Coordinates of C-alpha atoms and ligand atoms in Angstrom, one line a residue:
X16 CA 33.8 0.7 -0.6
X17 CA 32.3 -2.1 -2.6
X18 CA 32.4 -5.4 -2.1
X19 CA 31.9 -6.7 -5.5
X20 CA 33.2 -5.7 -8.8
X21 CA 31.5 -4.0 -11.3
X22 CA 30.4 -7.5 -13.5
X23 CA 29.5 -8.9 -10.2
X24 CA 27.1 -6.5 -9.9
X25 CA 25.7 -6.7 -13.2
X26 CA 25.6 -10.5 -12.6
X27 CA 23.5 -9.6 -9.8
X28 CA 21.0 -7.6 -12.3
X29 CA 20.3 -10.9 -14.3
X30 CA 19.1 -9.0 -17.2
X31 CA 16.1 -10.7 -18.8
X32 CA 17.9 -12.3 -22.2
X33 CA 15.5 -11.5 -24.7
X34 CA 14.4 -7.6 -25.0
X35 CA 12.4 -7.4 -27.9
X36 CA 10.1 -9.7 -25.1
X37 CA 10.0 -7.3 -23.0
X38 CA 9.1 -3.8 -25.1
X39 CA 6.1 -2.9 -25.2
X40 CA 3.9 -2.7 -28.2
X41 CA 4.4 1.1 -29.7
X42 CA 7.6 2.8 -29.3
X43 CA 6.6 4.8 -25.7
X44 CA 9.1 3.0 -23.5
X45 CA 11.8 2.5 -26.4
X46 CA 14.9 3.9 -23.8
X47 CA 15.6 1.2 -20.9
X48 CA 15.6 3.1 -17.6
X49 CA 16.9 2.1 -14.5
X50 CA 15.2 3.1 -11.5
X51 CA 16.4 4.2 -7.8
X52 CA 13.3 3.5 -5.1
X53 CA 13.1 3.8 -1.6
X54 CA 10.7 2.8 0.8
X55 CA 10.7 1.8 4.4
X56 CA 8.5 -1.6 3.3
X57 CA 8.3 -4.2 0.3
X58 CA 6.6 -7.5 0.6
X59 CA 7.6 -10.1 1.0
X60 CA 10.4 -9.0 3.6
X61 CA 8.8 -6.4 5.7
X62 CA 4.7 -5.4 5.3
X63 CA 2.4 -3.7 7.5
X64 CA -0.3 -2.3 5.1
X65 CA -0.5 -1.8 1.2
X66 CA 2.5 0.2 0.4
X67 CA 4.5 -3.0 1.0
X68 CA 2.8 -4.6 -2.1
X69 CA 3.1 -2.1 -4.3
X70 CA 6.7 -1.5 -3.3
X71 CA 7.0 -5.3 -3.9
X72 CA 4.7 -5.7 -7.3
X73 CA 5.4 -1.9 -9.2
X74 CA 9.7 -2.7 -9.4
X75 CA 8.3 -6.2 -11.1
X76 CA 5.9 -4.9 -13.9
X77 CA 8.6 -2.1 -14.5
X78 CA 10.6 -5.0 -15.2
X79 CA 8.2 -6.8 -17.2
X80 CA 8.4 -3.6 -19.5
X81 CA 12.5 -4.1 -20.1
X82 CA 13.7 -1.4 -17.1
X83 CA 15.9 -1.9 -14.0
X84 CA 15.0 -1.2 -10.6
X85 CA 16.6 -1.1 -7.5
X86 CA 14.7 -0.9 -4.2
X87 CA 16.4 0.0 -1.3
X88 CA 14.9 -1.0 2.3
X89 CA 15.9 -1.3 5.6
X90 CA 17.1 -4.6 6.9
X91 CA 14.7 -5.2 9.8
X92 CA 15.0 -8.0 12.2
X93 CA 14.4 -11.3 10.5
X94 CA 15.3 -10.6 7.2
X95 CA 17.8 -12.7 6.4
X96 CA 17.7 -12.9 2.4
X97 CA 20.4 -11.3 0.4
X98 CA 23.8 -11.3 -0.1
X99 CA 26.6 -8.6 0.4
X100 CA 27.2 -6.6 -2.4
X101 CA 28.8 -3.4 -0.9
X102 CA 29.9 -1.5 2.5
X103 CA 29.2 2.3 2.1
X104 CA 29.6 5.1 4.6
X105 CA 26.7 7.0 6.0
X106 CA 27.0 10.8 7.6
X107 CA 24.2 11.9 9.4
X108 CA 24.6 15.0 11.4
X109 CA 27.8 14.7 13.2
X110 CA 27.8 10.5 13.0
X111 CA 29.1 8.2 10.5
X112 CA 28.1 4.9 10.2
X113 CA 29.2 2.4 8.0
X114 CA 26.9 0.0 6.6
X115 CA 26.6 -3.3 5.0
X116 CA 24.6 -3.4 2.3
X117 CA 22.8 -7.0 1.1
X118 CA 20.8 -7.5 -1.9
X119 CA 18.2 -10.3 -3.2
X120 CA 18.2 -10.0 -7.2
X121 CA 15.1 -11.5 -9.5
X122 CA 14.9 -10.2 -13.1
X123 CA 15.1 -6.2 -13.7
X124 CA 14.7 -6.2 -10.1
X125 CA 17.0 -5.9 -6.7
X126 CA 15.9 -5.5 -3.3
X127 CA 18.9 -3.9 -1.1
X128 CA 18.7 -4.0 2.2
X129 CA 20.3 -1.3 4.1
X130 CA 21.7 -2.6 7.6
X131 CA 22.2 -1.0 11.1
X132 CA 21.5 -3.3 13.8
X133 CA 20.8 0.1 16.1
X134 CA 17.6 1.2 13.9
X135 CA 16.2 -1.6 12.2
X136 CA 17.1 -4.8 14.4
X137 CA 13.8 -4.5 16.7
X138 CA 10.5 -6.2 17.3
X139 CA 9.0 -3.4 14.9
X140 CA 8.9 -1.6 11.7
X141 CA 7.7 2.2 13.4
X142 CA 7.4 1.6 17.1
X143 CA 5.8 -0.9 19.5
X144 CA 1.9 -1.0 20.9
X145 CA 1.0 2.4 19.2
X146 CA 3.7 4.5 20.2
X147 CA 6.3 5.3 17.5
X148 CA 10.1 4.8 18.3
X149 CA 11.4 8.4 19.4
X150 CA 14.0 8.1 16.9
X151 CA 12.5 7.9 14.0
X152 CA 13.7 11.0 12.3
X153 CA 17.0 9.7 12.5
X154 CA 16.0 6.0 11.5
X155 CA 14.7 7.4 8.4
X156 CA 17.0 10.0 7.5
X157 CA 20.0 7.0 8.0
X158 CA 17.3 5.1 5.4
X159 CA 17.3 8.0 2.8
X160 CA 21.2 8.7 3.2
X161 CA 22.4 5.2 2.7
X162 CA 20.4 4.5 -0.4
X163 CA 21.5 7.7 -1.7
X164 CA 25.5 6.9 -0.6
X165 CA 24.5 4.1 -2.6
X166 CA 24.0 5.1 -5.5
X167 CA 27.2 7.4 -5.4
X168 CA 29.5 4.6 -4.2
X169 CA 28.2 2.0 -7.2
X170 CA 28.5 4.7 -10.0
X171 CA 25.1 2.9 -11.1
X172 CA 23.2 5.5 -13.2
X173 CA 20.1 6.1 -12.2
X174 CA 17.5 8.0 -14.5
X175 CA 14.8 8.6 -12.0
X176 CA 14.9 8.4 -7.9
X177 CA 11.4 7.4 -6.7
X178 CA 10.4 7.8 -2.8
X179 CA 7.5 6.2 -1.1
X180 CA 5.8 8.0 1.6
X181 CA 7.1 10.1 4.6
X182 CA 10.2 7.6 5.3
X183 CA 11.9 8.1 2.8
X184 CA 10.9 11.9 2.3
X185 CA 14.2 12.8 3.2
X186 CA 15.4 11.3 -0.3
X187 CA 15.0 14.2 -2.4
X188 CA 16.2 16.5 0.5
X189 CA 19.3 15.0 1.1
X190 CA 19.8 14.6 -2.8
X191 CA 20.9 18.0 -3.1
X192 CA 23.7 17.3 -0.9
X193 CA 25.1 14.7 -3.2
X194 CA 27.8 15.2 -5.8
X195 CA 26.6 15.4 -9.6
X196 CA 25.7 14.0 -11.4
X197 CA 23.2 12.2 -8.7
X198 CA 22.6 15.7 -7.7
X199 CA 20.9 16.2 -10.6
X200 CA 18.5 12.6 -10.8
X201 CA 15.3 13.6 -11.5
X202 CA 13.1 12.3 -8.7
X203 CA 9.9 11.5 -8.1
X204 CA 7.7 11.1 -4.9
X205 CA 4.4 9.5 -4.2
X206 CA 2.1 9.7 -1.6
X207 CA 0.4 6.5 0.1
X208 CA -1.0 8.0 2.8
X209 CA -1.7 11.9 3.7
X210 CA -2.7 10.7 6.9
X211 CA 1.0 10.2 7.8
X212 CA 3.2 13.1 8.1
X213 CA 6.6 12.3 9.6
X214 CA 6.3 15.2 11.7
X215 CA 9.2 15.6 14.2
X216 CA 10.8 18.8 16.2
X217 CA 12.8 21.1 14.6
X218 CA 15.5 20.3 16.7
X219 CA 16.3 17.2 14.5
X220 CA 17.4 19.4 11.5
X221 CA 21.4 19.7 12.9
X222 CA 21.2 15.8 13.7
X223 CA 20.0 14.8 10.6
X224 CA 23.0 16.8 9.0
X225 CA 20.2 19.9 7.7
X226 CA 20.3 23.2 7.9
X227 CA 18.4 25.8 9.7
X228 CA 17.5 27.2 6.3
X229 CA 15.2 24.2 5.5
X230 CA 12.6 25.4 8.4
X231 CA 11.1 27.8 6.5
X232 CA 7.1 27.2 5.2
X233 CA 8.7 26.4 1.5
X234 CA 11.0 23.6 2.7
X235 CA 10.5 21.5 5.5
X236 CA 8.6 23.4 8.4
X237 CA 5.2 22.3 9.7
X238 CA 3.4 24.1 12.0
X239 CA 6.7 25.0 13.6
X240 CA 8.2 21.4 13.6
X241 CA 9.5 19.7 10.5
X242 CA 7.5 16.9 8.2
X243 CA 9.5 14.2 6.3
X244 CA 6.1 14.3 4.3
X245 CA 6.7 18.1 3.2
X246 CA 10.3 17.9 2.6
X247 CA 9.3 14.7 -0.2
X248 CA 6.7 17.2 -1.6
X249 CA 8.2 19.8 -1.7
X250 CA 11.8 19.2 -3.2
X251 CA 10.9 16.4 -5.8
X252 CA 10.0 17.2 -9.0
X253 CA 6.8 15.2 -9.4
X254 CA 4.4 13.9 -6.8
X255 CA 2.7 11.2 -7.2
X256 CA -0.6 10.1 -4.8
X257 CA -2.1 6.6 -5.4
X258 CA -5.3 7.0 -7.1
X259 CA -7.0 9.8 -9.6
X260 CA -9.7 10.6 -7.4
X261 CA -7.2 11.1 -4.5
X262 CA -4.9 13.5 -6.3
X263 CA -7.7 15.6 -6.7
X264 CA -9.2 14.8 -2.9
X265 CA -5.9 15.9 -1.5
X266 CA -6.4 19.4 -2.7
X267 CA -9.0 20.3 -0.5
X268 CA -9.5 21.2 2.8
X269 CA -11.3 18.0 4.0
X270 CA -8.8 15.6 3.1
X271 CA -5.4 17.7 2.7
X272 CA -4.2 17.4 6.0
X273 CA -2.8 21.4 5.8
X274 CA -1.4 20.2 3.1
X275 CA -4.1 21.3 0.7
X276 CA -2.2 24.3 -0.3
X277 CA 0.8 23.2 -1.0
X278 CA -1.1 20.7 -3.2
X279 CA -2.9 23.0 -4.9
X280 CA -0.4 25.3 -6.0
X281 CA 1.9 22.0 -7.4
X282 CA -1.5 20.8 -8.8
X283 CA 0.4 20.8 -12.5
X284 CA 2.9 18.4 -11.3
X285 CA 0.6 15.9 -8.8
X286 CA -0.3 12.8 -10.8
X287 CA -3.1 10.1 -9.7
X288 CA -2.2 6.6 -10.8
X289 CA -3.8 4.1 -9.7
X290 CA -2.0 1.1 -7.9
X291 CA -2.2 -2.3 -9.5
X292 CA -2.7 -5.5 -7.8
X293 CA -0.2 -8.5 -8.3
X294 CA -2.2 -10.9 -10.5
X295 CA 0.4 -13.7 -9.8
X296 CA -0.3 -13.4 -6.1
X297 CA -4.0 -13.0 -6.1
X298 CA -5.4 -15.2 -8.1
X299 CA -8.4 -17.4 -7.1
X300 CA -7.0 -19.8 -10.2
X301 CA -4.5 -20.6 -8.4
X302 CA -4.0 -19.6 -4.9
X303 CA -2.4 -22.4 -2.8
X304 CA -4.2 -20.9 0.4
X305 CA -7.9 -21.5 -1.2
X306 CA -9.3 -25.1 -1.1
X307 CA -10.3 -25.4 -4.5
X308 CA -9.9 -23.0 -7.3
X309 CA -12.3 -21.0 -8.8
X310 CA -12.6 -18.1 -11.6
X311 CA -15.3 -16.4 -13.3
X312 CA -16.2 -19.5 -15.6
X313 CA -16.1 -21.9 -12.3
X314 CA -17.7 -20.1 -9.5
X315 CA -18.3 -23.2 -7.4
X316 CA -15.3 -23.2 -5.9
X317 CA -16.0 -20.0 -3.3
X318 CA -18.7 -21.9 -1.8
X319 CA -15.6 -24.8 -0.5
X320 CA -13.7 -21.8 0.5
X321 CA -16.6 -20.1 2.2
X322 CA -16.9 -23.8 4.7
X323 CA -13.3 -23.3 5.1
X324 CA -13.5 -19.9 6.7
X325 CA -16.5 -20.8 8.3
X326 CA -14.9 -23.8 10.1
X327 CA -11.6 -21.6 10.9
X328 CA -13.2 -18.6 12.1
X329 CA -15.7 -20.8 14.4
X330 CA -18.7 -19.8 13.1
X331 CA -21.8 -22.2 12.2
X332 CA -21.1 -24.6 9.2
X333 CA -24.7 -25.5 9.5
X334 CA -26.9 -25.1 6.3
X335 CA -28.2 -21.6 7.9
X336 CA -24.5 -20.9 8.7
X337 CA -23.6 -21.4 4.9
X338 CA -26.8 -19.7 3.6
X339 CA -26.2 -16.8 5.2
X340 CA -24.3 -13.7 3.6
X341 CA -20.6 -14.1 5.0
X342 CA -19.3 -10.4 5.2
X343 CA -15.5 -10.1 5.2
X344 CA -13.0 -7.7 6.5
X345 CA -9.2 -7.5 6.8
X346 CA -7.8 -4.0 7.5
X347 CA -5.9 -1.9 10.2
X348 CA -8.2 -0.9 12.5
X349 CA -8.2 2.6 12.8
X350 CA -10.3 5.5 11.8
X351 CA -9.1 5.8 8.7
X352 CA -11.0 2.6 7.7
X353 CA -14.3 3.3 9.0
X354 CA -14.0 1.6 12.2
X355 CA -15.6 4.4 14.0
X356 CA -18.5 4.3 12.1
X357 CA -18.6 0.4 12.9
X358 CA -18.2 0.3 16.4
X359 CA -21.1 3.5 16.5
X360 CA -23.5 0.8 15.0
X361 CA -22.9 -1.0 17.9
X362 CA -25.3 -4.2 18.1
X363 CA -27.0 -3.7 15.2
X364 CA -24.4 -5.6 13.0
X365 CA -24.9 -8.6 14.7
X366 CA -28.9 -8.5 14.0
X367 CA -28.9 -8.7 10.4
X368 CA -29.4 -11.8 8.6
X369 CA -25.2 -12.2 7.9
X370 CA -22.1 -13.4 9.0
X371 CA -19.2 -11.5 9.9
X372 CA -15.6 -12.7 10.0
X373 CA -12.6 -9.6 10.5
X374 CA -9.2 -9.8 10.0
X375 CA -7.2 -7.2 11.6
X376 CA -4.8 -5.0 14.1
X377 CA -4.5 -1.9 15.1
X378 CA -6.2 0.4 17.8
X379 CA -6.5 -1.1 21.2
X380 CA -10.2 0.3 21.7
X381 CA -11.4 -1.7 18.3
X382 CA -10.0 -4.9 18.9
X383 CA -11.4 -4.8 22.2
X384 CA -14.9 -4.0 20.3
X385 CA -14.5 -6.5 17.9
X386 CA -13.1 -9.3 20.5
X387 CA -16.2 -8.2 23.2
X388 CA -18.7 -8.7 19.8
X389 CA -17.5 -11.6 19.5
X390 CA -17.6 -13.1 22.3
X391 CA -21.6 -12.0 23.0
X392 CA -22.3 -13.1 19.5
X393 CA -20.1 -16.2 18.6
X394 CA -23.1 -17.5 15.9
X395 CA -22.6 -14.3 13.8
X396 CA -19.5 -12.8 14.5
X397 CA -16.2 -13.9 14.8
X398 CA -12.4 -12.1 14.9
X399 CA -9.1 -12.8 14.4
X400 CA -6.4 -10.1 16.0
X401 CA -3.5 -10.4 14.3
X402 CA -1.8 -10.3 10.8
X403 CA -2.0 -13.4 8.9
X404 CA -1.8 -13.5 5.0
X405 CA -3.0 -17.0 4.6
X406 CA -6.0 -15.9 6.4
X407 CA -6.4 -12.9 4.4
X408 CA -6.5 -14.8 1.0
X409 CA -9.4 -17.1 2.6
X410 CA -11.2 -14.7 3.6
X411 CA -10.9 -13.1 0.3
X412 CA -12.3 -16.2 -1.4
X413 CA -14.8 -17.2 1.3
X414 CA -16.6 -14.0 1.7
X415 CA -19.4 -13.1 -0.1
X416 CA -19.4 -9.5 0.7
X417 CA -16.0 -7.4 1.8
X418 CA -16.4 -4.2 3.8
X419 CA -14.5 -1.1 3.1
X420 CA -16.7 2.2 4.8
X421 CA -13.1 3.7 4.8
X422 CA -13.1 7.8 6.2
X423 CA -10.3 7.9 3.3
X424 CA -8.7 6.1 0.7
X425 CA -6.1 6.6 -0.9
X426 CA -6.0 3.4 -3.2
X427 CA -7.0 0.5 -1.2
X428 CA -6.2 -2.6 -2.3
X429 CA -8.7 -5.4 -0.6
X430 CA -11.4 -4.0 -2.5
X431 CA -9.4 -4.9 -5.7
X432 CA -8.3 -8.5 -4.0
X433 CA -12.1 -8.5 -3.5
X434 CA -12.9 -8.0 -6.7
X435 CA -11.0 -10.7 -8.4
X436 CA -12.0 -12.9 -6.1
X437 CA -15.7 -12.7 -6.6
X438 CA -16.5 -10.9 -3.2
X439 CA -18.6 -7.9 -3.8
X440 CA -17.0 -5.2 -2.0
X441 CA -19.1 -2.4 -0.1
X442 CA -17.4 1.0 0.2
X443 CA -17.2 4.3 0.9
X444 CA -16.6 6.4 -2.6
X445 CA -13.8 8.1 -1.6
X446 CA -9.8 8.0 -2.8
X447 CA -9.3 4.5 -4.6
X448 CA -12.6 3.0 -3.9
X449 CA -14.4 5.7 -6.0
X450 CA -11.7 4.9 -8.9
X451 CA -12.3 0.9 -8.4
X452 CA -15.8 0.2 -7.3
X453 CA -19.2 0.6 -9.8
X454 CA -22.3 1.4 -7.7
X455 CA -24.7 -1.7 -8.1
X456 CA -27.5 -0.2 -10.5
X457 CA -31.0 -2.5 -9.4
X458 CA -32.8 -1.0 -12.6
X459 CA -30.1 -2.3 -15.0
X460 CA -28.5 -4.7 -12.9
X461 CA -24.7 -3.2 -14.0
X462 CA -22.0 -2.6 -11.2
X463 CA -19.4 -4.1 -9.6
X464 CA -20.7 -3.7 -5.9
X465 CA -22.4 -0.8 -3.5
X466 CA -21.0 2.4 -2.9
X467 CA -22.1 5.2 0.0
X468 CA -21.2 8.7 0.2
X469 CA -21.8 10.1 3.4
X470 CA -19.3 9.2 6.4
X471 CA -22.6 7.8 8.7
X472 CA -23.4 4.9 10.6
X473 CA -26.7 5.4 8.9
X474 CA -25.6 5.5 5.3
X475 CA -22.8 2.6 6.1
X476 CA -25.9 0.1 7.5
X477 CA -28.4 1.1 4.8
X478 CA -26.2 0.4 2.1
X479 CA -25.6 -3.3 4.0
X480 CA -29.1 -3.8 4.2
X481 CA -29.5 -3.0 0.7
X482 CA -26.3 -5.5 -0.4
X483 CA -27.5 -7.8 1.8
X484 CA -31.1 -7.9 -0.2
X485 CA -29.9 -8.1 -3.3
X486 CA -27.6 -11.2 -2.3
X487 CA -31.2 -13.1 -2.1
X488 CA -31.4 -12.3 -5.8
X489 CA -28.9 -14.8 -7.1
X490 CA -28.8 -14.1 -10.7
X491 CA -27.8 -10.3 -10.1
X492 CA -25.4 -11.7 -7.6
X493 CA -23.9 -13.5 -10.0
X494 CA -23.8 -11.1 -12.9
X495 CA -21.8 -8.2 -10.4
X496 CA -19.2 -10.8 -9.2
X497 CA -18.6 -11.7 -12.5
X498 CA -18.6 -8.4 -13.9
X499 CA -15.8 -7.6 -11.0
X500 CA -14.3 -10.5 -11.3
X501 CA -13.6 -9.1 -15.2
X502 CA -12.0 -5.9 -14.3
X503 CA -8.2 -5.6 -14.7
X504 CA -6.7 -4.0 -12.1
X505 CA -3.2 -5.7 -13.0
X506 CA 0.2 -3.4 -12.9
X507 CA 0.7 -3.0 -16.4
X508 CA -1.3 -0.1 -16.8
X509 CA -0.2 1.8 -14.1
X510 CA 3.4 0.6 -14.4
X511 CA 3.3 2.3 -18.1
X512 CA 2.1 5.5 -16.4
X513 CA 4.9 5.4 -13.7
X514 CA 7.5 5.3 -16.6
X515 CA 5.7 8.2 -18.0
X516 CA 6.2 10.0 -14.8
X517 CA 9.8 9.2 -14.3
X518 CA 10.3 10.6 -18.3
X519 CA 8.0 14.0 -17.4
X520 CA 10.1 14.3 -14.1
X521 CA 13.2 14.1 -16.4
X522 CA 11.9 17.2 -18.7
X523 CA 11.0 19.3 -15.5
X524 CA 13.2 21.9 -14.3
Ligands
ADP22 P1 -3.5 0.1 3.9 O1 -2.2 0.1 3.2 O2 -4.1 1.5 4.1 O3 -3.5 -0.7 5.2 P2 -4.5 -1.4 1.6 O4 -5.9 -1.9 1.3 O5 -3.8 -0.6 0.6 O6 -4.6 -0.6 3.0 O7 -3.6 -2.6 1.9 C1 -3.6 -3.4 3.0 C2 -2.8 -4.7 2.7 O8 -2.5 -5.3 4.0 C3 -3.6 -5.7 2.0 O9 -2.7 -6.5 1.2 C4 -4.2 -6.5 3.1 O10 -4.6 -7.8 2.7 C5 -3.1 -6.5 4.1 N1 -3.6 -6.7 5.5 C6 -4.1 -5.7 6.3 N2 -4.3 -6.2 7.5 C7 -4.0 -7.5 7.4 C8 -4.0 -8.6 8.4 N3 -4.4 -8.4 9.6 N4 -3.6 -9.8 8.0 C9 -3.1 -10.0 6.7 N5 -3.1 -9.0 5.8 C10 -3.5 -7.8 6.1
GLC23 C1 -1.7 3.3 2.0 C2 -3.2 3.6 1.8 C3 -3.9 2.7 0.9 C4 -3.1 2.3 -0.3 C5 -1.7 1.8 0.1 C6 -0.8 1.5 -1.0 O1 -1.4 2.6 3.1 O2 -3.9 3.8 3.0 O3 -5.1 3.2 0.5 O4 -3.7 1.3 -1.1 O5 -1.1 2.8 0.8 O6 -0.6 2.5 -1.9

């Protein structure tokens, strides 16, 4: 049933007035589409890493180019934006639930909230102190069902269904379940993070309403349980990952997860496109967060943020204290981002000539690393536990050097922050940060910050003793933050090459 009539709805939309605004030079993108996502985050209702921002900023520059999207997401405790807009019915396995659906509407853009106080009205998004909720599977499958009920119930037509990431993998499963024409949607599915598989026992299939025919190795079955991840892969029509150099990483042993194969043999229809960042949000121009603005014309204004950090992390704001190289970090802390490689160099950090202020949450062993250096080195080294985006945009302005030494990558996003910001970032080529970040060049002074290759505690500290000597030459200092500070990372691009996508999904079989 829904609760509001078809004009309501359309109301709701708030088309953007003028059109011809909104196409984009050339006649590519002449056909308005309207998009279906799901995604089990979108800033600025419920984040815990990166996929939230791009679930958040991608709808918006799809927008920008004259199409419609609507993003549906769970309706976690705490959210409380949105208003009703329809009441659908949800089977899963031998349950029905109905649910309330609310939605917050911004130009080309609506964020639907799918409710059931049972999942989604808890303390967490996946599970609390590193253990996920046990029922996850069903969590997510109710996600994937209810935007899909959705879509049937408002006789909205969608011209491409796009699913983010393992929670909603069950999307392009549970499509073929639906009545045309959704049936027949062409969908799309991209990958934010290999690392996470939604793997679950294969007892979930009759619960979730599937059927034993799906556990077979060209469905859903992984090593005899069942992946979320797989069934995403492996029933849409185009896969998406979140950088070039990851799409073609994915397809090998090293970072494919056992998924390499798979990979492989769908290599034709696996696209890299890089994520944007959201230029409105991260902006050193103009972030309320930063003391005083700054961009590549007024560089001045990082050294007033720098203090600021300084002075809220608890480190020195001496002369020495603000002379010194102030390395940044704000990340999960887990393997993924290097943090074994941090906590092998052990002391060493500490005994260079820098500063070190992190931002982050994650495994208990790191934060207990990071709190213990800390507290034995309180002139050098200072950390915050805990997620805090005000901090996070300081820091982003304050630093003068932002770590990355990342295991993998699929896209990564602080480095990109970083390098608007005028913070040279240090990272590990791999995934994103090979596609984003130039190797500094000392002969010809071009790049847009220092780059290692080999996963080593070794390699990670000798490429921070080399950033840290060339900080003491200011003028090439200079010349690589401006020179990152003049990249464009900004959706359009890659909001152009999603539409492309969703039009190549629609010629594929
Ligand atoms: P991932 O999604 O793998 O965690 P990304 O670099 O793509 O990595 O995105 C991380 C996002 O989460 C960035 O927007 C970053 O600023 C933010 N973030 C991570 N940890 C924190 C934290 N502790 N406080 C505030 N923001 C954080
Ligand atoms: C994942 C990846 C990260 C990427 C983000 C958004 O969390 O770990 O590299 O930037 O998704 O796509």
């Amino acid at each position: 049933m829904i609760l509001a009539g078809r004009d309501e709805l359309d109301e709701l939309r708030d088309r953007p007035l003028d059109r011809s605004y909104n196409a984009p030079a050339g006649d590519m993108f002449e056909v308005e589409m309207r998009i279906l996502m799901v995604a089990s985050e979108a800033a600025p209702f419920a984040k815990t890493g990166g996929l939230a921002d791009v679930v958040a900023a991608l709808p918006r520059a799809l927008a920008r180019l004259g199409h419609f999207v609507d993003v549906v997401i769970p309706r976690y405790r705490g959210v409380a934006a949105g208003e009703p807009i329809a009441r659908v019915t949800v089977p899963l396995g031998g349950q029905v639930a109905e649910t309330t659906l609310h939605a917050v509407a911004e130009p080309g853009v609506r964020t639907i909230f799918a409710d059931h106080a049972g999942y989604f009205d808890r303390d967490y998004l996946y599970g609390a102190v590193g253990r996920d909720y046990p029922d996850n599977p069903e969590r997510f499958a109710f996600l994937a069902r209810a935007a899909l009920e959705w879509a049937a119930a408002s006789g909205e037509r969608y011209d491409a269904i796009h699913a983010h990431d393992w929670q909603a993998g069950l999307v392009p499963v549970l499509l073929r379940q639906m009545a045309p024409p959704l049936r027949g949607v062409p969908t799309v599915f991209t990958i934010h993070n290999l690392a996470y598989q939604g793997v679950f026992d294969a007892s979930w299939l009759p619960r979730l309403g599937l059927g034993w025919e799906l556990m077979s190795v060209n469905a859903l079955e992984y090593w005899d349980r069942i992946s979320f991840l797989k069934g995403g892969i492996v029933f849409s029509r185009l896969i998406t990952t979140v950088s070039p150099r990851y799409a073609r990483e994915i397809q090998t042993p090293d970072y494919g997860f056992g998924f390499d194969g798979i990979f492989l043999s769908r290599s034709a229809d696996l696209v890299g496109i890089l994520n944007g960042i959201d230029y409105d949000e991260w902006n050193p121009a103009r972030d309320p967060y930063l003391p005083e603005p700054f961009d590549a014309s007024r560089l001045n204004g990082k050294a007033a943020a720098k203090r600021m950090v300084l002075e809220m992390f608890g480190l020195p704001v001496t002369h020495e204290g603000r002379r010194r190289p102030l390395v940044g970090m704000i990340s999960r802390l887990v393997d993924q981002k290097g943090f074994d490689l941090l906590a092998e160099l052990g002391d060493e950090l500490p005994r260079l000539d820098a500063s070190f202020v992190l931002l982050g949450s994650g495994e208990r062993r790191y934060e207990a690393h990071w709190l213990a250096l800390a507290a034995r080195y309180p002139e050098r080294i200072a950390a915050k536990i805990g997620f805090d985006e005000a901090a996070a945009h300081r820091i982003e302005g304050g630093a003068d050097l932002f770590m990355m030494p990342s295991q993998f990558e699929p896209c990564g996003l602080n480095q990109m922050y970083s390098l608007r910001y005028g913070t040279v970032p240090l990272v590990r080529a791999t995934g994103g940060l090979y596609d984003t970040v130039r190797n500094f060049d000392s002969t010809t002074g071009s790049g847009t910050g220092f780059t290692f290759d080999e996963y080593s505690p070794r390699a990670l500290l000798g490429t921070l003793r080399w950033a840290l000597d060339t900080y003491r030459n200011r003028a090439a200092w200079r010349r690589m933050q401006i020179a990152g500070m003049r990249e464009d990372y900004s959706w359009d691009a890659s909001a152009r090459e999603y539409v492309e996508a969703y039009e190549r999904a629609a010629r594929l079989p």
